[in-house]
């Protein structure tokens, strides 16, 4: 099982944790609302957990173009 952090905008893999067992409260999952969990966490068929986050490049782009926050995807 791996926890894979990917950018929700460009799909870039930000990081990957290879663990057999993980205390999700240490990762802050318990701080998320139910809606945030649904939007951010996806359980894959192979047992991996995909976390949708934002990479530094996309965060920088959003900082320069705040109107992009209105879009689900701003990278084509």
PDB file of N, CA and C in Angstrom, residues 31-66:
ATOM      1  N   UNK A  31      -8.462  16.058  10.288  1.00  0.00           N
ATOM      2  CA  UNK A  31      -8.761  17.489  10.305  1.00  0.00           C
ATOM      3  C   UNK A  31      -9.646  17.901   9.132  1.00  0.00           C
ATOM      4  N   UNK A  32      -9.849  16.990   8.168  1.00  0.00           N
ATOM      5  CA  UNK A  32     -10.637  17.295   6.980  1.00  0.00           C
ATOM      6  C   UNK A  32     -12.118  17.067   7.246  1.00  0.00           C
ATOM      7  N   UNK A  33     -12.941  17.885   6.610  1.00  0.00           N
ATOM      8  CA  UNK A  33     -14.384  17.670   6.675  1.00  0.00           C
ATOM      9  C   UNK A  33     -14.731  16.478   5.782  1.00  0.00           C
ATOM     10  N   UNK A  34     -15.940  15.991   5.887  1.00  0.00           N
ATOM     11  CA  UNK A  34     -16.377  14.876   5.059  1.00  0.00           C
ATOM     12  C   UNK A  34     -16.296  15.238   3.581  1.00  0.00           C
ATOM     13  N   UNK A  35     -16.715  16.456   3.230  1.00  0.00           N
ATOM     14  CA  UNK A  35     -16.650  16.900   1.828  1.00  0.00           C
ATOM     15  C   UNK A  35     -15.204  16.966   1.342  1.00  0.00           C
ATOM     16  N   UNK A  36     -14.313  17.484   2.174  1.00  0.00           N
ATOM     17  CA  UNK A  36     -12.901  17.567   1.794  1.00  0.00           C
ATOM     18  C   UNK A  36     -12.322  16.169   1.580  1.00  0.00           C
ATOM     19  N   UNK A  37     -12.683  15.232   2.444  1.00  0.00           N
ATOM     20  CA  UNK A  37     -12.202  13.856   2.283  1.00  0.00           C
ATOM     21  C   UNK A  37     -12.678  13.274   0.964  1.00  0.00           C
ATOM     22  N   UNK A  38     -13.942  13.503   0.621  1.00  0.00           N
ATOM     23  CA  UNK A  38     -14.496  12.996  -0.637  1.00  0.00           C
ATOM     24  C   UNK A  38     -13.768  13.630  -1.823  1.00  0.00           C
ATOM     25  N   UNK A  39     -13.486  14.933  -1.741  1.00  0.00           N
ATOM     26  CA  UNK A  39     -12.823  15.659  -2.831  1.00  0.00           C
ATOM     27  C   UNK A  39     -11.340  15.304  -2.961  1.00  0.00           C
ATOM     28  N   UNK A  40     -10.684  14.986  -1.855  1.00  0.00           N
ATOM     29  CA  UNK A  40      -9.228  14.859  -1.856  1.00  0.00           C
ATOM     30  C   UNK A  40      -8.692  13.431  -1.813  1.00  0.00           C
ATOM     31  N   UNK A  41      -9.439  12.490  -1.281  1.00  0.00           N
ATOM     32  CA  UNK A  41      -8.912  11.147  -1.051  1.00  0.00           C
ATOM     33  C   UNK A  41      -9.617  10.150  -1.963  1.00  0.00           C
ATOM     34  N   UNK A  42      -8.798   9.380  -2.682  1.00  0.00           N
ATOM     35  CA  UNK A  42      -9.346   8.356  -3.582  1.00  0.00           C
ATOM     36  C   UNK A  42      -8.632   7.035  -3.295  1.00  0.00           C
ATOM     37  N   UNK A  43      -9.421   6.001  -3.090  1.00  0.00           N
ATOM     38  CA  UNK A  43      -8.882   4.672  -2.803  1.00  0.00           C
ATOM     39  C   UNK A  43      -8.815   3.888  -4.112  1.00  0.00           C
ATOM     40  N   UNK A  44      -7.620   3.424  -4.461  1.00  0.00           N
ATOM     41  CA  UNK A  44      -7.401   2.704  -5.716  1.00  0.00           C
ATOM     42  C   UNK A  44      -7.617   1.203  -5.520  1.00  0.00           C
ATOM     43  N   UNK A  45      -7.884   0.494  -6.620  1.00  0.00           N
ATOM     44  CA  UNK A  45      -8.126  -0.944  -6.580  1.00  0.00           C
ATOM     45  C   UNK A  45      -6.922  -1.735  -6.072  1.00  0.00           C
ATOM     46  N   UNK A  46      -5.717  -1.221  -6.304  1.00  0.00           N
ATOM     47  CA  UNK A  46      -4.510  -1.933  -5.877  1.00  0.00           C
ATOM     48  C   UNK A  46      -4.160  -1.696  -4.404  1.00  0.00           C
ATOM     49  N   UNK A  47      -5.020  -0.960  -3.684  1.00  0.00           N
ATOM     50  CA  UNK A  47      -4.786  -0.700  -2.267  1.00  0.00           C
ATOM     51  C   UNK A  47      -4.136   0.645  -1.987  1.00  0.00           C
ATOM     52  N   UNK A  48      -3.663   1.320  -3.021  1.00  0.00           N
ATOM     53  CA  UNK A  48      -3.058   2.635  -2.834  1.00  0.00           C
ATOM     54  C   UNK A  48      -4.124   3.667  -2.477  1.00  0.00           C
ATOM     55  N   UNK A  49      -3.681   4.714  -1.834  1.00  0.00           N
ATOM     56  CA  UNK A  49      -4.539   5.843  -1.513  1.00  0.00           C
ATOM     57  C   UNK A  49      -3.965   7.048  -2.245  1.00  0.00           C
ATOM     58  N   UNK A  50      -4.776   7.683  -3.078  1.00  0.00           N
ATOM     59  CA  UNK A  50      -4.329   8.865  -3.814  1.00  0.00           C
ATOM     60  C   UNK A  50      -4.888  10.106  -3.134  1.00  0.00           C
ATOM     61  N   UNK A  51      -3.995  11.019  -2.796  1.00  0.00           N
ATOM     62  CA  UNK A  51      -4.366  12.280  -2.174  1.00  0.00           C
ATOM     63  C   UNK A  51      -4.187  13.386  -3.210  1.00  0.00           C
ATOM     64  N   UNK A  52      -5.260  14.107  -3.472  1.00  0.00           N
ATOM     65  CA  UNK A  52      -5.197  15.214  -4.425  1.00  0.00           C
ATOM     66  C   UNK A  52      -4.822  16.477  -3.661  1.00  0.00           C
ATOM     67  N   UNK A  53      -3.667  17.008  -3.991  1.00  0.00           N
ATOM     68  CA  UNK A  53      -3.147  18.217  -3.344  1.00  0.00           C
ATOM     69  C   UNK A  53      -2.821  19.224  -4.444  1.00  0.00           C
ATOM     70  N   UNK A  54      -1.877  20.100  -4.202  1.00  0.00           N
ATOM     71  CA  UNK A  54      -1.451  21.067  -5.218  1.00  0.00           C
ATOM     72  C   UNK A  54       0.067  21.186  -5.167  1.00  0.00           C
ATOM     73  N   UNK A  55       0.696  21.115  -6.329  1.00  0.00           N
ATOM     74  CA  UNK A  55       2.154  21.226  -6.391  1.00  0.00           C
ATOM     75  C   UNK A  55       2.575  22.697  -6.313  1.00  0.00           C
ATOM     76  N   UNK A  56       3.851  22.913  -6.101  1.00  0.00           N
ATOM     77  CA  UNK A  56       4.367  24.286  -5.960  1.00  0.00           C
ATOM     78  C   UNK A  56       4.162  25.110  -7.231  1.00  0.00           C
ATOM     79  N   UNK A  57       4.344  24.484  -8.390  1.00  0.00           N
ATOM     80  CA  UNK A  57       4.200  25.226  -9.645  1.00  0.00           C
ATOM     81  C   UNK A  57       2.767  25.713  -9.839  1.00  0.00           C
ATOM     82  N   UNK A  58       1.792  24.829  -9.580  1.00  0.00           N
ATOM     83  CA  UNK A  58       0.386  25.221  -9.743  1.00  0.00           C
ATOM     84  C   UNK A  58      -0.019  26.230  -8.670  1.00  0.00           C
ATOM     85  N   UNK A  59       0.515  26.083  -7.471  1.00  0.00           N
ATOM     86  CA  UNK A  59       0.228  27.058  -6.412  1.00  0.00           C
ATOM     87  C   UNK A  59       0.759  28.432  -6.806  1.00  0.00           C
ATOM     88  N   UNK A  60       1.945  28.463  -7.391  1.00  0.00           N
ATOM     89  CA  UNK A  60       2.533  29.723  -7.846  1.00  0.00           C
ATOM     90  C   UNK A  60       1.679  30.336  -8.958  1.00  0.00           C
ATOM     91  N   UNK A  61       1.232  29.501  -9.896  1.00  0.00           N
ATOM     92  CA  UNK A  61       0.377  29.977 -10.986  1.00  0.00           C
ATOM     93  C   UNK A  61      -0.915  30.564 -10.440  1.00  0.00           C
ATOM     94  N   UNK A  62      -1.536  29.880  -9.483  1.00  0.00           N
ATOM     95  CA  UNK A  62      -2.765  30.398  -8.877  1.00  0.00           C
ATOM     96  C   UNK A  62      -2.515  31.716  -8.149  1.00  0.00           C
ATOM     97  N   UNK A  63      -1.334  31.862  -7.572  1.00  0.00           N
ATOM     98  CA  UNK A  63      -0.983  33.115  -6.900  1.00  0.00           C
ATOM     99  C   UNK A  63      -0.904  34.281  -7.871  1.00  0.00           C
ATOM    100  N   UNK A  64      -0.410  34.004  -9.078  1.00  0.00           N
ATOM    101  CA  UNK A  64      -0.288  35.049 -10.093  1.00  0.00           C
ATOM    102  C   UNK A  64      -1.587  35.278 -10.865  1.00  0.00           C
ATOM    103  N   UNK A  65      -2.452  34.272 -10.873  1.00  0.00           N
ATOM    104  CA  UNK A  65      -3.712  34.353 -11.625  1.00  0.00           C
ATOM    105  C   UNK A  65      -4.856  33.870 -10.739  1.00  0.00           C
ATOM    106  N   UNK A  66      -5.261  34.662  -9.758  1.00  0.00           N
ATOM    107  CA  UNK A  66      -6.284  34.218  -8.803  1.00  0.00           C
ATOM    108  C   UNK A  66      -7.624  33.867  -9.443  1.00  0.00           C
TER     109      UNK A  66
END
